[in-house]
Short mmCIF file of C-alpha atoms in Angstrom, two decimals:
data_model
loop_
_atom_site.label_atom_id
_atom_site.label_comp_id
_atom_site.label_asym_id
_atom_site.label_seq_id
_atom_site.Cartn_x
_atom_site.Cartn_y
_atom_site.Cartn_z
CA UNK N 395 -0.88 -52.75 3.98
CA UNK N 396 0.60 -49.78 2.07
CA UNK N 397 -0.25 -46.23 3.22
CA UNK N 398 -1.89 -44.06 1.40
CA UNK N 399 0.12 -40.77 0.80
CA UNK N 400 -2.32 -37.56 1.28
CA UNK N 401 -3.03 -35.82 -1.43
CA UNK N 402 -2.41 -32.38 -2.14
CA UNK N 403 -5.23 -29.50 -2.24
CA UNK N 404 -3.64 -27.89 -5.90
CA UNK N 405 -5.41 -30.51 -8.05
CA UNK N 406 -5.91 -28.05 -11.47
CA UNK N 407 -5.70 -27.42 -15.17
CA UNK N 408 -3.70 -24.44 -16.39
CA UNK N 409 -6.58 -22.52 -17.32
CA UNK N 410 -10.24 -23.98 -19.04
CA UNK N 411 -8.65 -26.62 -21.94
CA UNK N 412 -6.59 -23.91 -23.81
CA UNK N 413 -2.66 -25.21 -24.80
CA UNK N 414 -0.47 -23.90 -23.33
CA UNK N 415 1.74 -20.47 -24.17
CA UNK N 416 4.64 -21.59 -25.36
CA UNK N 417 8.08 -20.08 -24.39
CA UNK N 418 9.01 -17.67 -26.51
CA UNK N 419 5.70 -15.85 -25.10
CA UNK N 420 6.47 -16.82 -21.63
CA UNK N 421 9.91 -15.30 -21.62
CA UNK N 422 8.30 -12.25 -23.68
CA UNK N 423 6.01 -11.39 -20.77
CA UNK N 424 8.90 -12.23 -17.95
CA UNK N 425 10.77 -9.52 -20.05
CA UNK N 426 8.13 -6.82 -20.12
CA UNK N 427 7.18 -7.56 -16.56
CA UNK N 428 11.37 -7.13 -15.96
CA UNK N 429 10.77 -3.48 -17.58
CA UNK N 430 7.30 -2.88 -15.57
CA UNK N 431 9.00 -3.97 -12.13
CA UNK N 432 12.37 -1.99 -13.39
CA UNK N 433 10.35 1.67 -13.68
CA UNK N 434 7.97 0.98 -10.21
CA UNK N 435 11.41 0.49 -8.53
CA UNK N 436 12.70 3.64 -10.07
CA UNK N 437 9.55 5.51 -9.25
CA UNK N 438 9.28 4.20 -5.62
CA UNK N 439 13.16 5.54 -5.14
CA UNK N 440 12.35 8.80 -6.49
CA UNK N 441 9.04 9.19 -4.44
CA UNK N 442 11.38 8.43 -1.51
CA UNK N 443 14.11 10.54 -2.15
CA UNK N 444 11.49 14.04 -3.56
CA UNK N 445 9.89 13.57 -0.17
CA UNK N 446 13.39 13.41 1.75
CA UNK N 447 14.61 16.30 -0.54
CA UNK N 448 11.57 18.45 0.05
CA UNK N 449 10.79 17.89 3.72
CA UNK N 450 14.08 16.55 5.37
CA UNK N 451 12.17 14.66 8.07
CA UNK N 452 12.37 11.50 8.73
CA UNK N 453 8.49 11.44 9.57
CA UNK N 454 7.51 12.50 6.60
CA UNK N 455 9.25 9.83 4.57
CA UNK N 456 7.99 7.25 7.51
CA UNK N 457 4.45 8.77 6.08
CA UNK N 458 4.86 8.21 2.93
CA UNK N 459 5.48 4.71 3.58
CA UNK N 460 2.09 4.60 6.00
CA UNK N 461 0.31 5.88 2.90
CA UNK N 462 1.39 3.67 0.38
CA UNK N 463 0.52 0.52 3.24
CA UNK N 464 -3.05 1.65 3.95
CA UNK N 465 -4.54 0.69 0.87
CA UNK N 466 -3.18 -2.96 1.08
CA UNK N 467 -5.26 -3.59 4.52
CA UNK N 468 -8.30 -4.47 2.25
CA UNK N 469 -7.32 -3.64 -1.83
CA UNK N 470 -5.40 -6.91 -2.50
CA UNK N 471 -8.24 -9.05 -1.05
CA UNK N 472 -10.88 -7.33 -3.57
CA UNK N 473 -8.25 -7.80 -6.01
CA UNK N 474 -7.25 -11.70 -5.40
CA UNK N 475 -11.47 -12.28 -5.57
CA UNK N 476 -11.50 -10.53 -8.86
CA UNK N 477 -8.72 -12.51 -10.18
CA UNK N 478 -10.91 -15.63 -9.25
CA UNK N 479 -14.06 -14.50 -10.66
CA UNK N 480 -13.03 -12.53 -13.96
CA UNK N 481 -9.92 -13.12 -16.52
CA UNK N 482 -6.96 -12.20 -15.20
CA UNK N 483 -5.60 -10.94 -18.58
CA UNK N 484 -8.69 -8.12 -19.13
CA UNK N 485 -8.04 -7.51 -15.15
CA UNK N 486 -4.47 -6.70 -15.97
CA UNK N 487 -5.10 -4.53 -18.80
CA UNK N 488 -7.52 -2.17 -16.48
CA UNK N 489 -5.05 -2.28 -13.86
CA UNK N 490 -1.78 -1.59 -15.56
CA UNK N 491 -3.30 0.92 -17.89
CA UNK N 492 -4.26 2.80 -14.85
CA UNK N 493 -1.03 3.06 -12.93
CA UNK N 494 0.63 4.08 -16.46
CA UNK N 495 -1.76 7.26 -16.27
CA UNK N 496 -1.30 7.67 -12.49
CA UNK N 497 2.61 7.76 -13.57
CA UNK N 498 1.97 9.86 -16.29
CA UNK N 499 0.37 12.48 -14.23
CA UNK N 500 2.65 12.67 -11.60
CA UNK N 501 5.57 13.33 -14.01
CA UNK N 502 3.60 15.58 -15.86
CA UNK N 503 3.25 17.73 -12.12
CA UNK N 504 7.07 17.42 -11.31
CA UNK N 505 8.12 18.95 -14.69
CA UNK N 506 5.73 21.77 -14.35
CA UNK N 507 7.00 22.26 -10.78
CA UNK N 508 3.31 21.90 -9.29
CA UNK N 509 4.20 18.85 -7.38
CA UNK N 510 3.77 19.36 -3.62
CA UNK N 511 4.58 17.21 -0.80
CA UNK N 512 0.66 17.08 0.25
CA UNK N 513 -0.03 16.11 -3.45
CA UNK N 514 2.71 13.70 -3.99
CA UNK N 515 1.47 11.82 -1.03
CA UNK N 516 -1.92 11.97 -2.54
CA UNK N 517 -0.54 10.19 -5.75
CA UNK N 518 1.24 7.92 -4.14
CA UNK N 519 -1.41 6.87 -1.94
CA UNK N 520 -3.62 6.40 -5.25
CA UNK N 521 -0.92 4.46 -6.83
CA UNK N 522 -0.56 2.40 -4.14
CA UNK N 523 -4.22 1.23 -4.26
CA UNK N 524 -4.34 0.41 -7.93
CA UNK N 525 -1.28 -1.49 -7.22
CA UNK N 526 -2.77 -3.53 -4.52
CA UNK N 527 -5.15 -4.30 -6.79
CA UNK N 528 -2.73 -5.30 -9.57
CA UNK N 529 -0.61 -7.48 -7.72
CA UNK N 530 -2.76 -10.61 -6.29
CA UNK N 531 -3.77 -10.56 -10.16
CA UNK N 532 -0.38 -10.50 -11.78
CA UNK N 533 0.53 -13.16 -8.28
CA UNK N 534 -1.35 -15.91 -9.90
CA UNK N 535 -1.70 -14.84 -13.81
CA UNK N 536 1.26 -16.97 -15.07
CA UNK N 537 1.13 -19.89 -12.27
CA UNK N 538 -2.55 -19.86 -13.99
CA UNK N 539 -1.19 -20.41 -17.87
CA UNK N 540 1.06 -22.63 -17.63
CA UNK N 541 0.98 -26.47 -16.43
CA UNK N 542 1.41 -27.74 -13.18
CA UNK N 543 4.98 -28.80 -13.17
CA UNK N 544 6.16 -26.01 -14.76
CA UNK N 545 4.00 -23.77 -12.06
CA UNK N 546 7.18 -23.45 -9.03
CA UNK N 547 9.46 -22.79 -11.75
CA UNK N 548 7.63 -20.07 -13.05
CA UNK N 549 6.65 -18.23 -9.85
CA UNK N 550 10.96 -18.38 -9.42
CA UNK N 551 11.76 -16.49 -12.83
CA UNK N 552 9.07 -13.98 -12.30
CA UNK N 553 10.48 -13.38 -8.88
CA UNK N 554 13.79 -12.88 -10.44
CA UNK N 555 12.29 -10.05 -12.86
CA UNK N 556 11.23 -8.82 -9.81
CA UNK N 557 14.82 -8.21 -8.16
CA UNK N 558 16.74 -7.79 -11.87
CA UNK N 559 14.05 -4.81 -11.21
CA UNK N 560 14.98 -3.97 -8.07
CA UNK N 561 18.79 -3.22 -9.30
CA UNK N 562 17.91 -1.33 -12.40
CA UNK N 563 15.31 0.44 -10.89
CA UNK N 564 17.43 2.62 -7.75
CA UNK N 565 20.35 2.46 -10.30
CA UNK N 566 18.61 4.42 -12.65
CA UNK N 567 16.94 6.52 -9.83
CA UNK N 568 20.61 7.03 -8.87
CA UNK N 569 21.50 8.43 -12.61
CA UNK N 570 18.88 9.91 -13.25
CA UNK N 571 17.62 11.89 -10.14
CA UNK N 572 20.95 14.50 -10.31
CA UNK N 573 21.09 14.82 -14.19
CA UNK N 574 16.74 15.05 -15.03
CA UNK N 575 15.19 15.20 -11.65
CA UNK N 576 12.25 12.69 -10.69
CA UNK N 577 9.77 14.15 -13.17
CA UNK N 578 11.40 11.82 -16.37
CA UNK N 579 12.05 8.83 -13.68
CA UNK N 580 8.17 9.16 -12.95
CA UNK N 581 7.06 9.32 -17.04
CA UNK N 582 10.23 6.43 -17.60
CA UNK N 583 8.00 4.38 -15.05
CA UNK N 584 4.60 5.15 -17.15
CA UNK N 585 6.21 3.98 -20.29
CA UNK N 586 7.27 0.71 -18.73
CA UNK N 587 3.71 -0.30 -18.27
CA UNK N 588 2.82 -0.41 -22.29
CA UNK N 589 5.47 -3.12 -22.27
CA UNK N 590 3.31 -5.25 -20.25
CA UNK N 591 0.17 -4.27 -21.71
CA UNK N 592 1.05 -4.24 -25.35
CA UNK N 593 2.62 -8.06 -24.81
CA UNK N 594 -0.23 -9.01 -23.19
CA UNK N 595 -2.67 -8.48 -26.12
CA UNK N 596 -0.66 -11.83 -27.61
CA UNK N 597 -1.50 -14.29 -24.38
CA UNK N 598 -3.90 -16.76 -23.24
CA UNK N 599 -6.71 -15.40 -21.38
CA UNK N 600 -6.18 -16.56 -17.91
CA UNK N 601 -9.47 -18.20 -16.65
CA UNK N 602 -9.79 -19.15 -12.80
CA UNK N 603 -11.71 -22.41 -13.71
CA UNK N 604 -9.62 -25.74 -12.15
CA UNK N 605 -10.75 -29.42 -12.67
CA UNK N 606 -12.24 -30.46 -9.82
CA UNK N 607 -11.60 -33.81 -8.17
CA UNK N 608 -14.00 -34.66 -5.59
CA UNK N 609 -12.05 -35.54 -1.88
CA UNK N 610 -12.88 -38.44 -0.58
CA UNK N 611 -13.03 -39.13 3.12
CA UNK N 612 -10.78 -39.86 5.75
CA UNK N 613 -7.00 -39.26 5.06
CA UNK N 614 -7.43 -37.03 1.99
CA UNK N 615 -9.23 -34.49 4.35
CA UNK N 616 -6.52 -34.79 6.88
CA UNK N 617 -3.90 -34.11 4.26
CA UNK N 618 -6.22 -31.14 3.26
CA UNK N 619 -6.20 -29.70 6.88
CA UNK N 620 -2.56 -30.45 7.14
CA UNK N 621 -1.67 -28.39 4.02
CA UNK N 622 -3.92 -25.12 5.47
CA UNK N 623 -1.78 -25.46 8.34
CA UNK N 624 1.02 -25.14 6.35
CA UNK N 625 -0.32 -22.60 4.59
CA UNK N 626 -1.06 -20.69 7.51
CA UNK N 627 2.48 -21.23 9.14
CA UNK N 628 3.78 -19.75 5.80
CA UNK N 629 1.63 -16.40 5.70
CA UNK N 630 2.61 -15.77 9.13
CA UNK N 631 6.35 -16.25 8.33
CA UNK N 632 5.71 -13.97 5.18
CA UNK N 633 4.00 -11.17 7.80
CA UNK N 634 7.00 -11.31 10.05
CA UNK N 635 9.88 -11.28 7.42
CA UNK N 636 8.11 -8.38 5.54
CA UNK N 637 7.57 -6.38 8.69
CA UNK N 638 10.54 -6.51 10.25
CA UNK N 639 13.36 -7.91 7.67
CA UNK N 640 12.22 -5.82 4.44
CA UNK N 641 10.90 -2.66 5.36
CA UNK N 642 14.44 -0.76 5.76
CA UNK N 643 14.36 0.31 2.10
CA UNK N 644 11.94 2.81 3.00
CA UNK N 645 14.09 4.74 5.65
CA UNK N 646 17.14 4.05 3.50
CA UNK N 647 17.63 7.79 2.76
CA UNK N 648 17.63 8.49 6.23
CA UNK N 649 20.36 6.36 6.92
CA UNK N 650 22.29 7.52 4.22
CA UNK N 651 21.57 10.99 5.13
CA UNK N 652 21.83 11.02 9.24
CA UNK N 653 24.65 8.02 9.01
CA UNK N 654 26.80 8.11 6.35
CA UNK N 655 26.41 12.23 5.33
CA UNK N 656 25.51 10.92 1.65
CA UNK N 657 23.22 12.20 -1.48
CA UNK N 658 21.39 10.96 -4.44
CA UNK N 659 24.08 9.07 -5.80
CA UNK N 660 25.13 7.32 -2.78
CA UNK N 661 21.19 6.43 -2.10
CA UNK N 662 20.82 5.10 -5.24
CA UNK N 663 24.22 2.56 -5.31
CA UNK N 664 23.59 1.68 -1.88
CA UNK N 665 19.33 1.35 -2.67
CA UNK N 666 20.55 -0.88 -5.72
CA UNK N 667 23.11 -3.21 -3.51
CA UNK N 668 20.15 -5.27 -2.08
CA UNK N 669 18.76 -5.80 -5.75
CA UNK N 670 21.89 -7.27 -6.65
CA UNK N 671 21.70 -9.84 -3.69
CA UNK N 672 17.94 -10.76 -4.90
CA UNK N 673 18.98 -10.79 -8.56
CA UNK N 674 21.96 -13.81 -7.52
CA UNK N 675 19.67 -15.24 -5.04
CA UNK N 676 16.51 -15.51 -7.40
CA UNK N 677 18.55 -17.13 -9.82
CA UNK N 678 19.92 -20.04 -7.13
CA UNK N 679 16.49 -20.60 -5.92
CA UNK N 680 15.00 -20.84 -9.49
CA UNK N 681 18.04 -23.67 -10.31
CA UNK N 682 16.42 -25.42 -6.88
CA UNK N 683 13.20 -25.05 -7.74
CA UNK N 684 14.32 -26.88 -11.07
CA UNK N 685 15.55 -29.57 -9.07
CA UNK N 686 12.17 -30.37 -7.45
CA UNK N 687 13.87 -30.94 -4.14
CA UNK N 688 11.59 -29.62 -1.45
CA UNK N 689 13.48 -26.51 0.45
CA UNK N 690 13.24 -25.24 4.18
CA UNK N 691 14.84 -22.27 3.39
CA UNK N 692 12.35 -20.41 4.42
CA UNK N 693 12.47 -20.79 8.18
CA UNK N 694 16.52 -20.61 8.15
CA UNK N 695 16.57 -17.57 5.62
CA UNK N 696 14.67 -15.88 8.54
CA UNK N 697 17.31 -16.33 10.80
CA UNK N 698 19.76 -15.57 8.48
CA UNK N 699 18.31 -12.33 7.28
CA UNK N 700 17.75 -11.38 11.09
CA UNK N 701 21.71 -11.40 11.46
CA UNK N 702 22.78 -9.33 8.35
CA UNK N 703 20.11 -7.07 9.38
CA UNK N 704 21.94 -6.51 12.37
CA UNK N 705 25.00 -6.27 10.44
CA UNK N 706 23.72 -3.55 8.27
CA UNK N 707 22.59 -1.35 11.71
CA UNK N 708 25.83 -1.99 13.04
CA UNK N 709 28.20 -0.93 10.18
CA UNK N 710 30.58 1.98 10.57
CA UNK N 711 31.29 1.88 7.17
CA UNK N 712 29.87 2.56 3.73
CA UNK N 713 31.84 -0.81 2.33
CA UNK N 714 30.80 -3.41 5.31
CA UNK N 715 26.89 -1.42 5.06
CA UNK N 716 27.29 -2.41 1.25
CA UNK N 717 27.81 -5.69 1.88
CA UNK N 718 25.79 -6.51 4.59
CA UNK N 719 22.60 -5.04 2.39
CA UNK N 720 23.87 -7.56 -0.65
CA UNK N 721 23.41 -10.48 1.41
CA UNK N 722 20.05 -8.93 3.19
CA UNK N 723 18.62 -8.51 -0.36
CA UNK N 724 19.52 -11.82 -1.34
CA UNK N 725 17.98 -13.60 2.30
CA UNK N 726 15.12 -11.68 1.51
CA UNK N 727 14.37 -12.71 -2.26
CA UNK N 728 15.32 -16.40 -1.40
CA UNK N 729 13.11 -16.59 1.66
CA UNK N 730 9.98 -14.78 0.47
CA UNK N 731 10.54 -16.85 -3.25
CA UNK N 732 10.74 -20.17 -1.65
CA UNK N 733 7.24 -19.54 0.36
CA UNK N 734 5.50 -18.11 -2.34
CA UNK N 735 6.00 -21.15 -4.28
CA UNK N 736 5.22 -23.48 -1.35
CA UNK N 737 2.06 -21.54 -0.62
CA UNK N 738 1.40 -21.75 -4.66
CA UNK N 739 1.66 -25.20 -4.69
CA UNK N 740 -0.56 -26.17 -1.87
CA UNK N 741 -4.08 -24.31 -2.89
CA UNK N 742 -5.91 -24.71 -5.82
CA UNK N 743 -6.46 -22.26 -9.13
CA UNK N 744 -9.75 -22.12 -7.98
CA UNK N 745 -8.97 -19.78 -4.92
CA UNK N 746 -5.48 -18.91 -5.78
CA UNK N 747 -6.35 -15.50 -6.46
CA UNK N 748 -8.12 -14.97 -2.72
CA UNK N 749 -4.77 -16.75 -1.25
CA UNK N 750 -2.60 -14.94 -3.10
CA UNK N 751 -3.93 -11.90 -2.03
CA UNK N 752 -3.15 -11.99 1.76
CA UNK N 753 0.34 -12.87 0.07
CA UNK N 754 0.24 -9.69 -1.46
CA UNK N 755 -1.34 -7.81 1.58
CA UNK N 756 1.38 -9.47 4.09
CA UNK N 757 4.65 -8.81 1.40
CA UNK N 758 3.64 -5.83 0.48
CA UNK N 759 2.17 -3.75 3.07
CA UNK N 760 4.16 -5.12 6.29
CA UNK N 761 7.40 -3.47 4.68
CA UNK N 762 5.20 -0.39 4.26
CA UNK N 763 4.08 -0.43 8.03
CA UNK N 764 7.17 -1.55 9.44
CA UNK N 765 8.96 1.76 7.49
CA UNK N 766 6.15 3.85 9.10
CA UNK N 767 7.26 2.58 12.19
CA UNK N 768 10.98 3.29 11.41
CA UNK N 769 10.63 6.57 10.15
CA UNK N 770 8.71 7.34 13.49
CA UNK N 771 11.12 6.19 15.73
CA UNK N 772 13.75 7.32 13.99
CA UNK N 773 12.70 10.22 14.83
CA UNK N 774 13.96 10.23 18.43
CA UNK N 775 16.35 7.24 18.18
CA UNK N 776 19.44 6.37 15.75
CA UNK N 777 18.70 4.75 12.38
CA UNK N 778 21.17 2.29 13.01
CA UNK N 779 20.00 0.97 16.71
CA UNK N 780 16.75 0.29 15.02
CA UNK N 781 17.99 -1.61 12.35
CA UNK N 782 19.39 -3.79 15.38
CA UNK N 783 16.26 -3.94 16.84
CA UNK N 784 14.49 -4.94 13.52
CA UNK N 785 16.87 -7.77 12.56
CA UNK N 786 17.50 -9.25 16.73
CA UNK N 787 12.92 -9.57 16.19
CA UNK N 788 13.03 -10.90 13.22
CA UNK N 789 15.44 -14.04 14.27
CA UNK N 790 13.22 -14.18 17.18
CA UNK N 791 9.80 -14.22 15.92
CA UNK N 792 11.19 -16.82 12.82
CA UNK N 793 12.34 -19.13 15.43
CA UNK N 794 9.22 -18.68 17.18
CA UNK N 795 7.13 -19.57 14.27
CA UNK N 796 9.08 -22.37 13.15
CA UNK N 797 9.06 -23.81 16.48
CA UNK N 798 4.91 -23.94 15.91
CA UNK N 799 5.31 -25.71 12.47
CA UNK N 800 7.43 -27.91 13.57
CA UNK N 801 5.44 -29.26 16.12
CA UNK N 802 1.82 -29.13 13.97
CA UNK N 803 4.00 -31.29 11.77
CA UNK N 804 5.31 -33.78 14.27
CA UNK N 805 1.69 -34.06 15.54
CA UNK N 806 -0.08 -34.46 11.66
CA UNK N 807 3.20 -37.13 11.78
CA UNK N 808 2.06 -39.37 14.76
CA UNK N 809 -1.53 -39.15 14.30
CA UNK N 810 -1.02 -40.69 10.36
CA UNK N 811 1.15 -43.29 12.35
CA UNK N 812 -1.50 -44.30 14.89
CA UNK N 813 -3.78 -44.46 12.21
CA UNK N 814 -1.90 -46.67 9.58
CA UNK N 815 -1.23 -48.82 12.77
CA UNK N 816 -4.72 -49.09 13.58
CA UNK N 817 -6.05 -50.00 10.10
CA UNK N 818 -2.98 -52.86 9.85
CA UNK N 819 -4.27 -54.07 13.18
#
């Protein structure tokens, strides 16, 4: 008797029974989303860097990375159940026009020398929460456009307009922080917004409906639970990489500062060194994610990113702390690409949004928490020990995790064996 193979949960359309975009709109959007991603990485440097500059305590850049985190404790859920109950296009409009004004403003302050260190963390806590509600939406806008098998390579390229981003972004902050300050870095960030928006008003409107097939009983619900348990193994994995393997941008400065005696211009090519690493890495994993060869990158990228972490704390020089953050960039893009397309594949359009919003929470507020956590400790300890620290619990907690999904597997494994055995019997 032949088995049955378990089918998986992310049974959809692209969106209601439109066609779908074709490419010269898709790589259209990747590009303005490149520019978008680009200015928040040159604003987030310069936020860093004006707090550093003005305060010169490594608290108060640890704070700055507390505020930006607190909004993603509940915004990104309220934003992933928008994205599933409105269109995600109009939803991105709203959002994106906002942080463009929030952008706008704070430039505006900086040039006219009224920007504080009270008020800047003000803004930036604001601009975090519009954020948190713009990600789960953008998350799950372009998975939701395009067809199925077209849906892992898609999530890839935009995560590698995310990292191009994150190299053009602290290399411009780098630039242009000495020669115009971070007044025109925060208005350069506003303008990359109308990219988005203005190439936007040409796509499809990105409906949450899904065509529904109706699950039958018996092994089709076990493969259901069996792919929430995956699931599940993959948002914790997310929560610990984020925490403790990509939250060392935020005390970067410090570092630089305390270790290395550098400024702005050393920040910003050593800030930039990790984007580089995700740029290269994003492109492999979007070549493997071609292939349609299933990856468990994931749980080894942990590892791996664990060690150069280490590395990075335990360099003595500005050259072997270079390279050591090129690889830790690139572990980091690889491993947190490789689950979000896993975790994309396995739920449905339906409640993608919702899913993709603890993504969001876990990827993008862990680093913000785990810098908080830095900043304080740095405080009393040296930057570099807790880089140690940070990378020797990461390789710990992966191995931990992965040590639970392997077993959940091996047990989903024997009971579809006893089964199969029993109905042949």
């Amino acid at each position: 008797m032949k088995k049955q193979e378990a089918p998986s949960l992310a049974v959809d359309a692209p969106c209601s029974q439109q066609t779908p975009p074709s490419k010269g709109w898709l790589y259209g959007i990747l590009g303005a989303l490149f520019l978008s991603n680009s200015g928040t990485a040159l604003q987030l440097a310069a936020q860093a860097w004006f707090v550093w500059s003005i305060s010169h305590r490594p608290a108060m850049v640890g704070l700055l990375g507390l505020v930006q985190a607190t909004p993603l404790l509940g915004v990104p859920l309220l934003g992933g159940l928008l994205a599933d109950r409105f269109p995600r296009q109009r939803l991105l409009f709203v959002t994106q026009g906002c942080l463009a004004l929030l952008a706008t403003l704070m430039g505006s302050l900086a040039l006219a020398g009224l920007l504080s260190l009270s008020l800047t963390l003000v803004c930036a806590g604001v601009l975090a929460s519009v954020s948190a509600l713009d990600n789960p939406v953008r998350q799950v806008y372009l998975p939701g456009v395009v067809g199925i098998d077209q849906r892992k390579r898609v999530v890839g390229l935009n995560a590698l307009t995310y990292n191009v981003g994150a190299i053009v972004g602290p290399a411009l902050a780098g630039l242009f922080l000495p020669l115009v300050g971070v007044g025109w870095c925060f208005l350069l960030n506003a303008l990359s917004y109308l990219a988005v928006i203005a190439w936007l008003l040409t796509g499809p409107v990105a409906s949450p409906r899904s065509v529904h097939i109706q699950q039958e009983q018996g092994s089709q619900k076990r493969g259901a639970r069996h792919n929430l348990a995956s699931t599940c193994s993959a948002l914790m994995l997310v929560a610990v990489v984020s925490l403790l393997g990509r939250s060392y941008p935020t005390v970067l400065s410090i570092v630089v500062s305390r270790t290395w005696s550098g400024g702005a211009q050393t920040y910003g090519l050593l800030a930039a060194l990790p984007g580089v690493g995700a740029a290269l890495a994003a492109i492999i994993v979007v070549w493997l994610l071609g292939q349609r060869q299933r990856a468990h990158s994931p749980w080894i990228g942990g590892v791996l990113l664990g060690i150069a972490l280490t590395c990075v704390g335990m360099a003595r020089s500005l050259v072997f702390a270079g390279g050591a953050l090129l690889v830790t960039g690139g572990l980091a893009t690889a491993t947190m690409t490789l689950l979000n397309a896993n975790i994309q594949k396995t739920v449905p359009n339906e409640i993608r949004g919702r899913v993709m919003s603890l993504y969001t929470w876990l990827a993008a507020g862990m680093p913000m928490l785990g810098g908080w956590l830095l900043g304080t400790l740095m405080e009393r300890f040296s930057p570099q020990n807790m880089l140690v620290i940070s990378g020797i619990a990461l390789i710990v907690g992966t191995l931990l995790i992965s040590g639970q999904k392997t077993g959940n597997q091996l047990t989903h494994t024997l009971l579809e064996r006893a089964i199969h055995n029993d109905q042949d019997a």
